[in-house]
Amino acid sequence: MSDIIRLLPDHVANQIAAGEVVQRPASVVKELLENAIDAGATQISLIIKDAGKTLVQVIDDGKGMSMTDARMAFERHATSKITNANDLFDLHTKGFRGEALASVAAIAHVSLKTKREDDDLGTILEIEGSKVVNQEPVVTTKGTMISVRNLFYNVPARRKFLKSDNVELRNITDEFHRVAMAHPQVGLKFSSNDTELFNLPISNYRQRIVNIMGAKTNEKLVPVEEETELVKISGFVGKPEFARKTKGLQYFFVNDRFIKHNYLHHAVTSAFEGLLKEKNNPTYFLFLDVPKDSVDINIHPTKTEVKFDDEHSLYAIVRASVKHALGQFSINAIDFDKEPQYEVPYEYTKKNTSSPKIEVNPDFNPFSNTGSSSSSTSKSTPSYSKPAPQAWESLYAGLDDSSTLLDETEEVSMTTSMFEEEKVTRNIFQLQRKFIISTLKSGMLVIHQNRAHERVLYEQLLKHITVQRGTSQQLLFPLRLNLPVDEVSILTQLQEQLEQTGFIFKTLANNVVEIVGLPIQLKEKHVPEVLETIIRDSELDLPKESFSQSDRLAATMARGMAIRSGESMSQEAMENLVDELFACKESELTAQGKKVFINITGESLNLKFN
């Protein structure tokens, strides 16, 4: 029998490696930006076209490469960062594996132009699918410019599974944010389709975070500083009142490298215990400086997963540091049992106390009539006339014996087949502030109030978006929200459809969104939460078909605007909700396919007792 094991060609091996290293355009952005940082650049420009599918270009003013180094950089496992295995535990650079450029060159058209400061001429190198098609000297400035075009041009299956441009651009922006936050000493620019999104000057950590997230972020940050033998912690956490339901604004950096670590995330979350609303997540930007031999980052090619020597001690230090920072800035848990009217202002402790003065009117006679008293007494004593007694029988005049003061039942006419066709007596009440219980001819109806209201709102909003414009209530005082640049961009893209539902807003300077009109059903206090939900769902993926996009938007808004479980409802509100629910085209399920109500028949109740 012939041998069956063969050595794969280099270009095939590179394509296989690219599956791990280059998952999407954002992966290319991460690798190229980190290479520019390692090259000692002080100014870096990132240029994107069509969310990286057409072009990803990074220009830096780093030290550049020689002609030989430029060619070697695209060979597998060729790197200038390490020389032996021991160097893996003493890393001073972002990259070290020597796989990124070889993987990128295997699935794209790559052009590299580079020059060292002391060289007269630079080098231009062009590679297509791991094959060098051109290499020659060129006149260029110091630094490196690398352009990656037509990503996955020879792997159509991978290109087909890429998300929409909005989602891919969001992922690229996330990678840009991570590199920018870790290196405020480097100026960075980011342009997409000839539009400049970010222009970040050289600054400190706090200024860099504010420049990325918006000017009003500055007032939301609480500094965290702690230094021990095991770790040095610096950075910021967000004040509890600015916590959000999304998990986007959570950043851990270890030795200036972005990481994801659920264990340390739990440490920060536990430090906020008692300070956050239910399901809200803390915001944090924490920079950990640990000895290089105490952390292993060679876990995955993306290098976002790490292992620490002593995770338990690190957990305790992070938790204590965050808790100390929150306490230092007088951010304490709210005592809901304390009566605010009994609180004494702090400045009152410095005032001198004095005995109360009691004044007595010696001429006051409670048994004398105002008219018969002396003139002096009438002037000093306020006049008071007791109202004439009223016969209690007059309160019930006009009522016959069959009348009642309050009747919890009323005669209603139902048009659906679930209720009797003739007029019936319908009892309706709220259970646990979550369910609406209504009687039927055949038994009992249990309605989930949140899902029922969500279904009603969904059909109303979808009609407004696709058929007719919704009613908008104008705000007396416009509501201003400061959001990150990418979230403002998402709202701008959805502005036309949001205005159809009743949202009227405009964008101002410094990433501020000014809202002047709201949908008639939406309360002002729920606006930030509803917009946050819309942005979060849009970041996941927006279908390209306009109807599907409208459907997604209507479902998202309905979920954010619906009455919450735990809110009490009046009798009239419950009856209106039930009537509106069964007037919907689909009343049994929400837009997400969740059951809205259940019907408990008399027969099923009988079975419970048998």
Short mmCIF file of C-alpha atoms in Angstrom, two decimals, residues 412-424 441:
data_model
loop_
_atom_site.label_atom_id
_atom_site.label_comp_id
_atom_site.label_asym_id
_atom_site.label_seq_id
_atom_site.Cartn_x
_atom_site.Cartn_y
_atom_site.Cartn_z
CA VAL A 412 -68.95 44.15 28.89
CA SER A 413 -69.44 42.98 25.36
CA MET A 414 -66.69 40.81 23.89
CA THR A 415 -66.29 40.30 20.19
CA THR A 416 -63.94 37.35 20.33
CA SER A 417 -64.91 33.72 20.46
CA MET A 418 -63.13 33.22 23.78
CA PHE A 419 -65.86 35.13 25.64
CA GLU A 420 -69.60 34.58 25.48
CA GLU A 421 -71.27 36.04 22.45
CA GLU A 422 -73.98 37.44 24.69
CA LYS A 423 -73.25 39.98 27.39
CA VAL A 424 -71.53 38.34 30.34
CA LYS A 441 -67.48 31.20 29.90
#
